[in-house]
mmCIF file of C-alpha atoms and ligand atoms in Angstrom:
data_model
loop_
_atom_site.group_PDB
_atom_site.id
_atom_site.type_symbol
_atom_site.label_atom_id
_atom_site.label_comp_id
_atom_site.label_asym_id
_atom_site.label_seq_id
_atom_site.Cartn_x
_atom_site.Cartn_y
_atom_site.Cartn_z
ATOM 1 C CA UNK A 1358 21.155 12.053 19.809
ATOM 2 C CA UNK A 1359 20.526 11.986 16.102
ATOM 3 C CA UNK A 1360 24.184 12.428 15.271
ATOM 4 C CA UNK A 1361 24.893 8.738 16.821
ATOM 5 C CA UNK A 1362 21.717 7.087 16.835
ATOM 6 C CA UNK A 1363 21.205 3.809 14.770
ATOM 7 C CA UNK A 1364 17.719 3.471 13.083
ATOM 8 C CA UNK A 1365 15.963 0.345 12.406
ATOM 9 C CA UNK A 1366 14.456 0.319 8.945
ATOM 10 C CA UNK A 1367 13.279 -3.176 9.210
ATOM 11 C CA UNK A 1368 10.605 -2.286 11.732
ATOM 12 C CA UNK A 1369 7.040 -2.774 10.448
ATOM 13 C CA UNK A 1370 4.952 0.400 10.880
ATOM 14 C CA UNK A 1371 0.966 -0.128 10.392
ATOM 15 C CA UNK A 1372 -0.002 2.617 8.387
ATOM 16 C CA UNK A 1373 -3.702 1.388 7.752
ATOM 17 C CA UNK A 1374 -6.294 3.816 8.893
ATOM 18 C CA UNK A 1375 -4.123 6.823 9.276
ATOM 19 C CA UNK A 1376 -5.561 8.434 6.045
ATOM 20 C CA UNK A 1377 -2.404 7.292 4.345
ATOM 21 C CA UNK A 1378 -2.835 7.281 0.290
ATOM 22 C CA UNK A 1379 -0.638 4.296 -0.238
ATOM 23 C CA UNK A 1380 -2.310 1.924 2.233
ATOM 24 C CA UNK A 1381 -5.886 3.330 2.765
ATOM 25 C CA UNK A 1382 -6.623 4.044 -0.905
ATOM 26 C CA UNK A 1383 -5.829 0.474 -2.260
ATOM 27 C CA UNK A 1384 -9.425 -0.288 -2.694
ATOM 28 C CA UNK A 1385 -10.215 2.984 -4.425
ATOM 29 C CA UNK A 1386 -7.436 2.533 -6.928
ATOM 30 C CA UNK A 1387 -6.940 -1.093 -7.301
ATOM 31 C CA UNK A 1388 -10.444 -2.260 -6.348
ATOM 32 C CA UNK A 1389 -8.851 -4.612 -3.498
ATOM 33 C CA UNK A 1390 -7.882 -3.625 -0.002
ATOM 34 C CA UNK A 1391 -5.679 -6.683 0.848
ATOM 35 C CA UNK A 1392 -2.712 -6.127 -1.438
ATOM 36 C CA UNK A 1393 0.854 -5.037 -0.550
ATOM 37 C CA UNK A 1394 1.258 -1.378 -1.639
ATOM 38 C CA UNK A 1395 4.385 -0.643 -3.524
ATOM 39 C CA UNK A 1396 2.993 2.302 -5.586
ATOM 40 C CA UNK A 1397 2.777 5.895 -4.075
ATOM 41 C CA UNK A 1398 6.125 7.442 -3.722
ATOM 42 C CA UNK A 1399 6.460 7.670 0.026
ATOM 43 C CA UNK A 1400 8.340 5.451 2.472
ATOM 44 C CA UNK A 1401 7.071 2.829 4.970
ATOM 45 C CA UNK A 1402 9.550 3.939 7.324
ATOM 46 C CA UNK A 1403 9.063 6.087 10.611
ATOM 47 C CA UNK A 1404 9.628 9.832 9.951
ATOM 48 C CA UNK A 1405 12.781 10.568 11.900
ATOM 49 C CA UNK A 1406 12.202 10.735 15.605
ATOM 50 C CA UNK A 1407 14.118 14.054 16.029
ATOM 51 C CA UNK A 1408 11.751 15.774 13.576
ATOM 52 C CA UNK A 1409 8.647 14.270 15.255
ATOM 53 C CA UNK A 1410 10.178 15.700 18.582
ATOM 54 C CA UNK A 1411 10.470 19.210 17.197
ATOM 55 C CA UNK A 1412 7.010 19.036 16.049
ATOM 56 C CA UNK A 1413 5.783 17.788 19.589
ATOM 57 C CA UNK A 1414 7.769 20.636 21.103
ATOM 58 C CA UNK A 1415 5.762 23.410 19.026
ATOM 59 C CA UNK A 1416 2.473 21.598 19.870
ATOM 60 C CA UNK A 1417 3.268 22.386 23.586
ATOM 61 C CA UNK A 1418 2.180 26.093 22.533
ATOM 62 C CA UNK A 1419 -1.531 26.263 22.380
ATOM 63 C CA UNK A 1420 -1.941 28.824 19.503
ATOM 64 C CA UNK A 1421 -1.502 27.782 15.881
ATOM 65 C CA UNK A 1422 -2.098 31.010 14.156
ATOM 66 C CA UNK A 1423 -0.548 32.735 10.933
ATOM 67 C CA UNK A 1424 3.076 31.865 10.626
ATOM 68 C CA UNK A 1425 6.135 32.802 9.006
ATOM 69 C CA UNK A 1426 9.281 30.850 7.825
ATOM 70 C CA UNK A 1427 12.193 32.073 10.152
ATOM 71 C CA UNK A 1428 15.815 32.887 8.647
ATOM 72 C CA UNK A 1429 16.857 29.849 10.280
ATOM 73 C CA UNK A 1430 14.800 27.824 7.714
ATOM 74 C CA UNK A 1431 16.460 29.416 4.748
ATOM 75 C CA UNK A 1432 19.642 29.113 6.671
ATOM 76 C CA UNK A 1433 19.412 25.318 7.300
ATOM 77 C CA UNK A 1434 18.679 24.782 3.508
ATOM 78 C CA UNK A 1435 21.433 26.936 2.266
ATOM 79 C CA UNK A 1436 23.980 24.969 4.484
ATOM 80 C CA UNK A 1437 22.522 21.687 3.230
ATOM 81 C CA UNK A 1438 22.935 22.813 -0.290
ATOM 82 C CA UNK A 1439 26.408 23.857 0.314
ATOM 83 C CA UNK A 1440 27.514 20.619 2.051
ATOM 84 C CA UNK A 1441 25.428 18.273 0.083
ATOM 85 C CA UNK A 1442 25.668 19.392 -3.435
ATOM 86 C CA UNK A 1443 28.588 22.018 -3.035
ATOM 87 C CA UNK A 1444 25.999 24.506 -4.402
ATOM 88 C CA UNK A 1445 25.863 28.000 -3.153
ATOM 89 C CA UNK A 1446 22.469 29.318 -2.717
ATOM 90 C CA UNK A 1447 21.939 33.126 -2.120
ATOM 91 C CA UNK A 1448 19.030 33.918 0.154
ATOM 92 C CA UNK A 1449 17.567 36.222 -2.256
ATOM 93 C CA UNK A 1450 16.819 33.236 -4.592
ATOM 94 C CA UNK A 1451 14.887 31.286 -2.116
ATOM 95 C CA UNK A 1452 11.099 31.168 -2.387
ATOM 96 C CA UNK A 1453 8.419 28.613 -1.401
ATOM 97 C CA UNK A 1454 5.537 26.294 -2.499
ATOM 98 C CA UNK A 1455 3.528 23.848 -0.442
ATOM 99 C CA UNK A 1456 4.226 21.231 -3.097
ATOM 100 C CA UNK A 1457 6.741 20.613 -5.881
ATOM 101 C CA UNK A 1458 3.738 19.920 -8.121
ATOM 102 C CA UNK A 1459 2.207 23.167 -7.164
ATOM 103 C CA UNK A 1460 5.532 24.825 -7.897
ATOM 104 C CA UNK A 1461 5.575 23.485 -11.472
ATOM 105 C CA UNK A 1462 1.961 24.693 -11.907
ATOM 106 C CA UNK A 1463 2.788 28.201 -10.528
ATOM 107 C CA UNK A 1464 5.750 28.437 -12.681
ATOM 108 C CA UNK A 1465 3.875 27.515 -15.823
ATOM 109 C CA UNK A 1466 1.205 30.123 -14.987
ATOM 110 C CA UNK A 1467 3.773 32.815 -14.197
ATOM 111 C CA UNK A 1468 6.304 32.344 -16.874
ATOM 112 C CA UNK A 1469 4.310 31.051 -19.989
ATOM 113 C CA UNK A 1470 1.223 32.072 -21.865
ATOM 114 C CA UNK A 1471 -1.616 29.956 -23.064
ATOM 115 C CA UNK A 1472 -0.485 28.495 -26.279
ATOM 116 C CA UNK A 1473 3.184 28.403 -25.322
ATOM 117 C CA UNK A 1474 4.921 25.210 -25.554
ATOM 118 C CA UNK A 1475 6.377 23.249 -22.582
ATOM 119 C CA UNK A 1476 8.510 20.314 -23.048
ATOM 120 C CA UNK A 1477 8.439 16.966 -20.833
ATOM 121 C CA UNK A 1478 10.763 14.004 -21.206
ATOM 122 C CA UNK A 1479 8.630 10.897 -20.870
ATOM 123 C CA UNK A 1480 8.366 8.392 -19.391
ATOM 124 C CA UNK A 1481 8.325 10.681 -16.600
ATOM 125 C CA UNK A 1482 6.340 11.795 -13.274
ATOM 126 C CA UNK A 1483 2.810 12.137 -14.681
ATOM 127 C CA UNK A 1484 1.507 15.234 -12.949
ATOM 128 C CA UNK A 1485 3.670 17.511 -15.185
ATOM 129 C CA UNK A 1486 1.347 16.562 -18.063
ATOM 130 C CA UNK A 1487 -1.550 17.961 -16.295
ATOM 131 C CA UNK A 1488 0.460 21.128 -14.948
ATOM 132 C CA UNK A 1489 0.807 21.981 -18.555
ATOM 133 C CA UNK A 1490 -2.188 20.806 -20.400
ATOM 134 C CA UNK A 1491 -4.582 21.960 -17.713
ATOM 135 C CA UNK A 1492 -3.373 25.528 -18.276
ATOM 136 C CA UNK A 1493 -3.902 25.411 -21.972
ATOM 137 C CA UNK A 1494 -0.349 25.237 -22.813
ATOM 138 C CA UNK A 1495 0.958 22.806 -25.438
ATOM 139 C CA UNK A 1496 2.597 19.692 -24.133
ATOM 140 C CA UNK A 1497 5.610 18.766 -26.174
ATOM 141 C CA UNK A 1498 7.312 15.339 -25.703
ATOM 142 C CA UNK A 1499 11.225 14.396 -25.860
ATOM 143 C CA UNK A 1500 11.112 10.886 -25.044
ATOM 144 C CA UNK A 1501 14.140 9.406 -22.971
ATOM 145 C CA UNK A 1502 15.947 6.779 -24.900
ATOM 146 C CA UNK A 1503 17.355 3.697 -23.329
ATOM 147 C CA UNK A 1504 21.010 3.223 -23.747
ATOM 148 C CA UNK A 1505 23.027 0.324 -21.970
ATOM 149 C CA UNK A 1506 20.298 -0.063 -19.598
ATOM 150 C CA UNK A 1507 19.880 3.684 -18.603
ATOM 151 C CA UNK A 1508 17.265 6.272 -19.524
ATOM 152 C CA UNK A 1509 19.193 9.205 -21.358
ATOM 153 C CA UNK A 1510 18.027 12.377 -22.827
ATOM 154 C CA UNK A 1511 17.689 12.481 -26.715
ATOM 155 C CA UNK A 1512 19.278 15.822 -27.174
ATOM 156 C CA UNK A 1513 19.014 15.825 -30.990
ATOM 157 C CA UNK A 1514 15.336 15.100 -30.880
ATOM 158 C CA UNK A 1515 14.954 18.022 -28.567
ATOM 159 C CA UNK A 1516 16.402 20.364 -31.042
ATOM 160 C CA UNK A 1517 14.174 19.165 -33.605
ATOM 161 C CA UNK A 1518 10.965 19.785 -31.678
ATOM 162 C CA UNK A 1519 11.819 23.264 -30.288
ATOM 163 C CA UNK A 1520 10.031 25.995 -32.162
ATOM 164 C CA UNK A 1521 9.777 29.957 -31.372
ATOM 165 C CA UNK A 1522 6.708 29.038 -29.137
ATOM 166 C CA UNK A 1523 8.765 26.901 -26.808
ATOM 167 C CA UNK A 1524 9.186 28.538 -23.604
ATOM 168 C CA UNK A 1525 9.933 25.971 -20.927
ATOM 169 C CA UNK A 1526 11.411 22.653 -20.379
ATOM 170 C CA UNK A 1527 10.407 20.647 -17.199
ATOM 171 C CA UNK A 1528 13.462 18.582 -16.219
ATOM 172 C CA UNK A 1529 13.235 15.680 -13.631
ATOM 173 C CA UNK A 1530 16.644 15.580 -11.936
ATOM 174 C CA UNK A 1531 17.019 12.836 -10.705
ATOM 175 C CA UNK A 1532 14.439 11.046 -12.953
ATOM 176 C CA UNK A 1533 11.317 9.578 -11.805
ATOM 177 C CA UNK A 1534 10.792 6.850 -12.938
ATOM 178 C CA UNK A 1535 14.041 5.848 -14.626
ATOM 179 C CA UNK A 1536 16.278 6.695 -11.756
ATOM 180 C CA UNK A 1537 18.806 8.451 -13.840
ATOM 181 C CA UNK A 1538 20.909 11.047 -11.891
ATOM 182 C CA UNK A 1539 21.801 13.424 -14.656
ATOM 183 C CA UNK A 1540 25.672 14.105 -14.723
ATOM 184 C CA UNK A 1541 27.269 17.342 -15.410
ATOM 185 C CA UNK A 1542 27.910 16.737 -19.103
ATOM 186 C CA UNK A 1543 24.348 15.939 -19.488
ATOM 187 C CA UNK A 1544 23.181 19.133 -17.814
ATOM 188 C CA UNK A 1545 25.462 21.232 -19.493
ATOM 189 C CA UNK A 1546 24.602 19.972 -22.983
ATOM 190 C CA UNK A 1547 20.976 20.411 -22.056
ATOM 191 C CA UNK A 1548 21.801 23.922 -20.848
ATOM 192 C CA UNK A 1549 23.540 24.710 -24.345
ATOM 193 C CA UNK A 1550 20.316 23.892 -26.100
ATOM 194 C CA UNK A 1551 18.216 25.997 -23.613
ATOM 195 C CA UNK A 1552 20.520 28.888 -23.831
ATOM 196 C CA UNK A 1553 20.299 28.948 -27.644
ATOM 197 C CA UNK A 1554 16.787 28.963 -27.800
ATOM 198 C CA UNK A 1555 16.135 30.964 -24.504
ATOM 199 C CA UNK A 1556 14.132 28.137 -22.851
ATOM 200 C CA UNK A 1557 13.395 28.308 -18.911
ATOM 201 C CA UNK A 1558 14.272 25.267 -17.189
ATOM 202 C CA UNK A 1559 12.049 24.091 -14.380
ATOM 203 C CA UNK A 1560 14.271 21.600 -12.475
ATOM 204 C CA UNK A 1561 12.127 19.148 -10.314
ATOM 205 C CA UNK A 1562 14.915 18.051 -7.799
ATOM 206 C CA UNK A 1563 12.609 16.502 -5.243
ATOM 207 C CA UNK A 1564 14.718 13.360 -5.319
ATOM 208 C CA UNK A 1565 18.093 15.036 -4.997
ATOM 209 C CA UNK A 1566 19.079 13.502 -1.625
ATOM 210 C CA UNK A 1567 18.193 9.983 -2.706
ATOM 211 C CA UNK A 1568 21.196 9.229 -4.969
ATOM 212 C CA UNK A 1569 23.291 6.161 -4.726
ATOM 213 C CA UNK A 1570 26.972 5.994 -4.534
ATOM 214 C CA UNK A 1571 29.147 6.579 -6.649
ATOM 215 C CA UNK A 1572 26.576 8.847 -8.426
ATOM 216 C CA UNK A 1573 26.058 12.500 -7.259
ATOM 217 C CA UNK A 1574 23.107 14.887 -7.335
ATOM 218 C CA UNK A 1575 24.351 17.951 -9.569
ATOM 219 C CA UNK A 1576 21.683 20.728 -9.432
ATOM 220 C CA UNK A 1577 20.817 22.069 -12.815
ATOM 221 C CA UNK A 1578 21.437 25.690 -11.668
ATOM 222 C CA UNK A 1579 24.862 24.776 -10.406
ATOM 223 C CA UNK A 1580 25.762 23.071 -13.614
ATOM 224 C CA UNK A 1581 24.267 25.886 -15.826
ATOM 225 C CA UNK A 1582 24.338 29.346 -13.948
ATOM 226 C CA UNK A 1583 21.455 31.694 -14.599
ATOM 227 C CA UNK A 1584 23.457 34.187 -16.525
ATOM 228 C CA UNK A 1585 23.008 31.547 -19.337
ATOM 229 C CA UNK A 1586 19.775 29.723 -18.827
ATOM 230 C CA UNK A 1587 16.912 31.080 -16.385
ATOM 231 C CA UNK A 1588 15.990 28.216 -14.130
ATOM 232 C CA UNK A 1589 13.537 27.374 -11.289
ATOM 233 C CA UNK A 1590 14.724 24.541 -9.064
ATOM 234 C CA UNK A 1591 12.368 22.826 -6.949
ATOM 235 C CA UNK A 1592 13.508 20.774 -3.843
ATOM 236 C CA UNK A 1593 11.970 19.610 -0.604
ATOM 237 C CA UNK A 1594 12.784 17.251 2.346
ATOM 238 C CA UNK A 1595 9.655 15.538 1.634
ATOM 239 C CA UNK A 1596 10.908 12.446 -0.137
ATOM 240 C CA UNK A 1597 14.256 12.136 1.662
ATOM 241 C CA UNK A 1598 12.818 12.487 5.163
ATOM 242 C CA UNK A 1599 9.212 11.065 4.577
ATOM 243 C CA UNK A 1600 7.520 14.284 5.211
ATOM 244 C CA UNK A 1601 5.185 14.652 2.067
ATOM 245 C CA UNK A 1602 2.046 15.264 4.340
ATOM 246 C CA UNK A 1603 3.837 18.361 5.458
ATOM 247 C CA UNK A 1604 3.374 20.294 2.193
ATOM 248 C CA UNK A 1605 6.474 22.350 2.259
ATOM 249 C CA UNK A 1606 8.954 22.728 -0.510
ATOM 250 C CA UNK A 1607 11.723 25.131 -1.681
ATOM 251 C CA UNK A 1608 11.791 26.878 -4.756
ATOM 252 C CA UNK A 1609 15.073 28.540 -5.898
ATOM 253 C CA UNK A 1610 15.165 31.083 -8.675
ATOM 254 C CA UNK A 1611 18.270 32.933 -9.230
ATOM 255 C CA UNK A 1612 17.156 35.213 -11.811
ATOM 256 C CA UNK A 1613 15.568 38.404 -10.572
ATOM 257 C CA UNK A 1614 12.799 38.907 -13.051
ATOM 258 C CA UNK A 1615 11.868 35.234 -12.926
ATOM 259 C CA UNK A 1616 11.787 35.305 -9.168
ATOM 260 C CA UNK A 1617 9.388 38.254 -9.450
ATOM 261 C CA UNK A 1618 7.150 36.474 -11.760
ATOM 262 C CA UNK A 1619 7.055 33.373 -9.778
ATOM 263 C CA UNK A 1620 6.593 35.464 -6.482
ATOM 264 C CA UNK A 1621 3.681 37.525 -7.757
ATOM 265 C CA UNK A 1622 1.818 34.284 -8.756
ATOM 266 C CA UNK A 1623 2.589 32.752 -5.401
ATOM 267 C CA UNK A 1624 1.129 35.904 -3.661
ATOM 268 C CA UNK A 1625 -1.800 35.881 -6.000
ATOM 269 C CA UNK A 1626 -2.946 32.392 -5.339
ATOM 270 C CA UNK A 1627 -2.080 33.379 -1.650
ATOM 271 C CA UNK A 1628 -0.344 30.145 -0.660
ATOM 272 C CA UNK A 1629 2.980 31.729 0.287
ATOM 273 C CA UNK A 1630 2.581 31.451 4.173
ATOM 274 C CA UNK A 1631 2.856 27.637 4.311
ATOM 275 C CA UNK A 1632 2.001 25.808 7.742
ATOM 276 C CA UNK A 1633 3.750 25.965 10.954
ATOM 277 C CA UNK A 1634 4.618 22.266 11.336
ATOM 278 C CA UNK A 1635 5.827 21.913 7.715
ATOM 279 C CA UNK A 1636 8.386 24.595 8.045
ATOM 280 C CA UNK A 1637 9.676 23.224 11.406
ATOM 281 C CA UNK A 1638 9.947 19.578 10.200
ATOM 282 C CA UNK A 1639 11.807 20.723 7.018
ATOM 283 C CA UNK A 1640 14.320 23.077 8.927
ATOM 284 C CA UNK A 1641 14.946 20.174 11.268
ATOM 285 C CA UNK A 1642 15.428 17.766 8.536
ATOM 286 C CA UNK A 1643 18.047 20.022 6.986
ATOM 287 C CA UNK A 1644 19.688 21.013 10.100
ATOM 288 C CA UNK A 1645 19.821 17.526 11.820
ATOM 289 C CA UNK A 1646 19.269 14.993 9.314
ATOM 290 C CA UNK A 1647 22.728 13.923 8.092
ATOM 291 C CA UNK A 1648 23.033 10.760 10.174
ATOM 292 C CA UNK A 1649 19.625 9.554 9.440
ATOM 293 C CA UNK A 1650 19.839 10.148 5.835
ATOM 294 C CA UNK A 1651 23.041 8.333 5.689
ATOM 295 C CA UNK A 1652 21.498 5.166 7.226
ATOM 296 C CA UNK A 1653 18.420 5.596 4.931
ATOM 297 C CA UNK A 1654 20.775 5.559 1.975
ATOM 298 C CA UNK A 1655 22.529 2.316 3.284
ATOM 299 C CA UNK A 1656 19.262 0.570 3.788
ATOM 300 C CA UNK A 1657 17.816 1.714 0.248
ATOM 301 C CA UNK A 1658 21.086 0.742 -1.293
ATOM 302 C CA UNK A 1659 20.700 -2.762 0.118
ATOM 303 C CA UNK A 1660 17.129 -3.033 -0.983
ATOM 304 C CA UNK A 1661 17.860 -1.708 -4.447
ATOM 305 C CA UNK A 1662 20.623 -4.535 -4.865
ATOM 306 C CA UNK A 1663 18.264 -7.201 -3.207
ATOM 307 C CA UNK A 1664 15.628 -6.271 -5.692
ATOM 308 C CA UNK A 1665 17.975 -6.160 -8.638
ATOM 309 C CA UNK A 1666 19.272 -9.507 -7.837
ATOM 310 C CA UNK A 1667 15.871 -11.129 -7.230
ATOM 311 C CA UNK A 1668 14.834 -9.792 -10.680
ATOM 312 C CA UNK A 1669 17.960 -11.215 -12.343
ATOM 313 C CA UNK A 1670 17.731 -14.561 -10.747
ATOM 314 C CA UNK A 1671 14.130 -15.306 -10.277
ATOM 315 C CA UNK A 1672 12.097 -13.365 -12.534
ATOM 316 C CA UNK A 1673 13.046 -14.517 -16.004
ATOM 317 C CA UNK A 1674 10.433 -12.266 -17.887
ATOM 318 C CA UNK A 1675 11.479 -9.097 -16.010
ATOM 319 C CA UNK A 1676 14.335 -6.743 -16.420
ATOM 320 C CA UNK A 1677 15.070 -3.957 -14.246
ATOM 321 C CA UNK A 1678 16.704 -0.608 -14.983
ATOM 322 C CA UNK A 1679 19.218 -0.056 -12.200
ATOM 323 C CA UNK A 1680 18.339 3.241 -10.473
ATOM 324 C CA UNK A 1681 21.223 5.698 -9.822
ATOM 325 C CA UNK A 1682 18.782 7.558 -7.448
ATOM 326 C CA UNK A 1683 15.216 7.440 -6.169
ATOM 327 C CA UNK A 1684 13.641 4.528 -4.343
ATOM 328 C CA UNK A 1685 11.736 3.690 -7.382
ATOM 329 C CA UNK A 1686 12.712 1.097 -9.855
ATOM 330 C CA UNK A 1687 11.573 0.786 -13.437
ATOM 331 C CA UNK A 1688 10.725 -2.835 -14.330
ATOM 332 C CA UNK A 1689 10.343 -3.917 -17.923
ATOM 333 C CA UNK A 1690 7.845 -6.638 -18.260
ATOM 334 C CA UNK A 1691 7.366 -6.508 -22.142
ATOM 335 C CA UNK A 1692 8.826 -10.072 -22.427
ATOM 336 C CA UNK A 1693 5.634 -11.546 -20.735
ATOM 337 C CA UNK A 1694 3.776 -10.257 -23.844
ATOM 338 C CA UNK A 1695 0.951 -9.094 -21.686
ATOM 339 C CA UNK A 1696 -1.252 -5.988 -22.319
ATOM 340 C CA UNK A 1697 -1.232 -3.215 -19.872
ATOM 341 C CA UNK A 1698 -4.600 -4.538 -18.763
ATOM 342 C CA UNK A 1699 -3.452 -7.917 -18.300
ATOM 343 C CA UNK A 1700 -0.253 -6.988 -16.443
ATOM 344 C CA UNK A 1701 -2.113 -4.944 -13.954
ATOM 345 C CA UNK A 1702 -4.627 -7.668 -13.371
ATOM 346 C CA UNK A 1703 -1.790 -10.141 -12.902
ATOM 347 C CA UNK A 1704 -0.047 -7.695 -10.259
ATOM 348 C CA UNK A 1705 -3.417 -6.909 -8.363
ATOM 349 C CA UNK A 1706 -5.552 -10.061 -8.718
ATOM 350 C CA UNK A 1707 -2.861 -12.992 -8.934
ATOM 351 C CA UNK A 1708 0.065 -11.425 -7.106
ATOM 352 C CA UNK A 1709 -1.864 -9.252 -4.703
ATOM 353 C CA UNK A 1710 0.693 -6.294 -5.175
ATOM 354 C CA UNK A 1711 0.052 -2.698 -6.063
ATOM 355 C CA UNK A 1712 2.510 -1.134 -8.455
ATOM 356 C CA UNK A 1713 2.303 1.701 -10.918
ATOM 357 C CA UNK A 1714 1.494 1.014 -14.375
ATOM 358 C CA UNK A 1715 4.113 2.343 -16.830
ATOM 359 C CA UNK A 1716 1.683 3.912 -19.376
ATOM 360 C CA UNK A 1717 0.888 6.400 -16.460
ATOM 361 C CA UNK A 1718 4.302 7.921 -17.129
ATOM 362 C CA UNK A 1719 3.491 8.714 -20.843
ATOM 363 C CA UNK A 1720 5.311 7.736 -23.973
ATOM 364 C CA UNK A 1721 7.975 4.786 -23.206
ATOM 365 C CA UNK A 1722 6.076 3.321 -20.506
ATOM 366 C CA UNK A 1723 4.297 0.575 -22.357
ATOM 367 C CA UNK A 1724 5.255 -2.873 -20.930
ATOM 368 C CA UNK A 1725 6.750 -1.233 -17.768
ATOM 369 C CA UNK A 1726 5.855 -0.895 -14.193
ATOM 370 C CA UNK A 1727 7.097 1.011 -11.363
ATOM 371 C CA UNK A 1728 7.974 -0.420 -7.813
ATOM 372 C CA UNK A 1729 8.596 1.425 -4.756
ATOM 373 C CA UNK A 1730 11.276 -0.273 -2.667
ATOM 374 C CA UNK A 1731 11.338 2.087 0.379
ATOM 375 C CA UNK A 1732 9.814 -0.408 2.697
ATOM 376 C CA UNK A 1733 11.095 -2.917 5.145
ATOM 377 C CA UNK A 1734 12.854 -5.783 3.448
ATOM 378 C CA UNK A 1735 10.193 -8.189 4.671
ATOM 379 C CA UNK A 1736 7.490 -6.403 2.696
ATOM 380 C CA UNK A 1737 9.816 -6.146 -0.332
ATOM 381 C CA UNK A 1738 10.559 -9.882 -0.085
ATOM 382 C CA UNK A 1739 6.983 -10.952 0.405
ATOM 383 C CA UNK A 1740 5.916 -8.744 -2.614
ATOM 384 C CA UNK A 1741 8.601 -10.189 -4.868
ATOM 385 C CA UNK A 1742 7.627 -13.808 -3.997
ATOM 386 C CA UNK A 1743 4.060 -12.955 -4.803
ATOM 387 C CA UNK A 1744 4.915 -11.597 -8.049
ATOM 388 C CA UNK A 1745 7.385 -14.517 -8.805
ATOM 389 C CA UNK A 1746 4.530 -16.898 -8.187
ATOM 390 C CA UNK A 1747 1.941 -14.896 -10.341
ATOM 391 C CA UNK A 1748 4.397 -14.542 -13.311
ATOM 392 C CA UNK A 1749 5.108 -18.471 -13.141
ATOM 393 C CA UNK A 1750 1.422 -18.932 -14.150
ATOM 394 C CA UNK A 1751 1.881 -16.844 -17.109
HETATM 395 C C1 LIG B 2973 9.565 13.932 -9.430
HETATM 396 C C2 LIG B 2973 8.351 14.242 -8.591
HETATM 397 N N1 LIG B 2973 8.126 15.464 -8.450
HETATM 398 C C3 LIG B 2973 7.097 15.906 -7.485
HETATM 399 C C4 LIG B 2973 6.578 14.797 -6.838
HETATM 400 C C5 LIG B 2973 5.524 15.237 -5.783
HETATM 401 O O1 LIG B 2973 5.617 16.530 -5.156
HETATM 402 P P1 LIG B 2973 4.823 17.254 -4.097
HETATM 403 O O2 LIG B 2973 4.069 16.107 -3.224
HETATM 404 O O3 LIG B 2973 5.682 17.985 -3.316
HETATM 405 O O4 LIG B 2973 3.942 17.999 -5.070
HETATM 406 C C6 LIG B 2973 6.831 13.500 -6.658
HETATM 407 C C7 LIG B 2973 6.246 12.449 -5.925
HETATM 408 O O5 LIG B 2973 6.230 11.157 -6.131
HETATM 409 C C8 LIG B 2973 7.858 13.171 -7.660
HETATM 410 O O6 LIG B 2973 8.281 11.837 -7.819
#
C-alpha cells in the first residue's frame, strides 16, 4: 500500500490538546495560546499511516513487558543506510539511545573527563551547550561564517582554538539552524584536523533524510573512516517520519574501544532497552518509508521555495538563508534594527506567530529567527502574511 499511495500534506491536523509541545505549550513559552506555532522541530503532518498500522497491530497483544530490538530492526537501518547514503554499516557498530540529545550526553560522559574541552559550531542546536556544560566539560566555540548566503565551517579558527585538552567536536550534519548539508570536501577537511589532534567527532545526523536535491547527505563516518578519526554518528527516523515522541535513535560507533565506552555508559544509565512501540515505528519507517519520504521531500521543497520567494518579494527587511537540508529556515531580521526582545514581541504580540529566537542558538544568532516550514501550506501562508503585516508597522 505504502509503495504507491499518494499522501495529502495539505491536510490540517488539529494537534491541540494532545500534549503536543509545539501547540500545547504556546502559553507557557510565549505567554499567548492563540498564535501560530512554527517553532519546535516536528512536523504538523500525520505520522505515516503504515507506521501507525504496525503500532496498532502490536497493540492487539495485551502484554507490554520488557522488550528487545530484533535483528530486523538493525537490518532495516543497515539497508536504509546502504541505499540512502551508500554507507555500509556493520551490525557490530550499532547501538541505541532514546534520543539524539541523550546520545550526545552519554557520549560526552563516556568519552571525555571533567575539564576536557568540547567544541561546538554555533549558531547551532542549543541543547548541545548543556550536554557539555552540564557535565563540567569546557564548551569551546568555533562559530560558523556566512559565505555566499551559506553557513560554512571556519577551519582556520578551529585549528586556533584546539588545545591538548580538546577531546571532542560536536558536528551537526546537516546543520540546524543554518541548513548546510556538509559536502565531502568539508567533512574531509574537518576530518584532517580532527585526525591531527586526535579529536573524537560526535556527528548529529538526525536531519540526514531531509536533504534537498541536488544536495546529498554524507555521513561523517563515511567521508572519514574510523581508522583516521573516531566518530559517533547519531541518526533517527524521528524527524523524517514525525516520530519524535517515540524516543528511539540509532548510534553508530565503528571504533571498538569507543563503542565499549559508550555501551558501558548506556548500560550504567540503564536506558538501553528502549520502548516497544519506538522500535516498531523506527523499523517500519526504514523498511517501508521510501515512497512517503519522497512525497514529503517534494512537499517540503515546494514549501521552502514558497517561503524563500515570499521573503524575497514581500518581506523587505528579511533575508533568508536557503536551506540545503532540514525543514528549518534561518531568517536574518537584523535590517529591522530591532533588539532580540523587540523582535520576539513583534512576532508574538503583533504577528501572532511563534518562532525560535536566533540567540538561543548561540554566537551568530543575533538578529536571526528560525522558522519551521514543515506544516500545511495554508498555515505557512497565514503565518507569513501575519509576519508581513507586523513588519509593515516597524
Ligand atoms: C540537530 C538536532 N539534534 C537533536 C534533536 C533532538 O533529538 P532528540 O529529540 O532525539 O533528542 C534535534 C531536534 O530538533 C535537532 O535539530
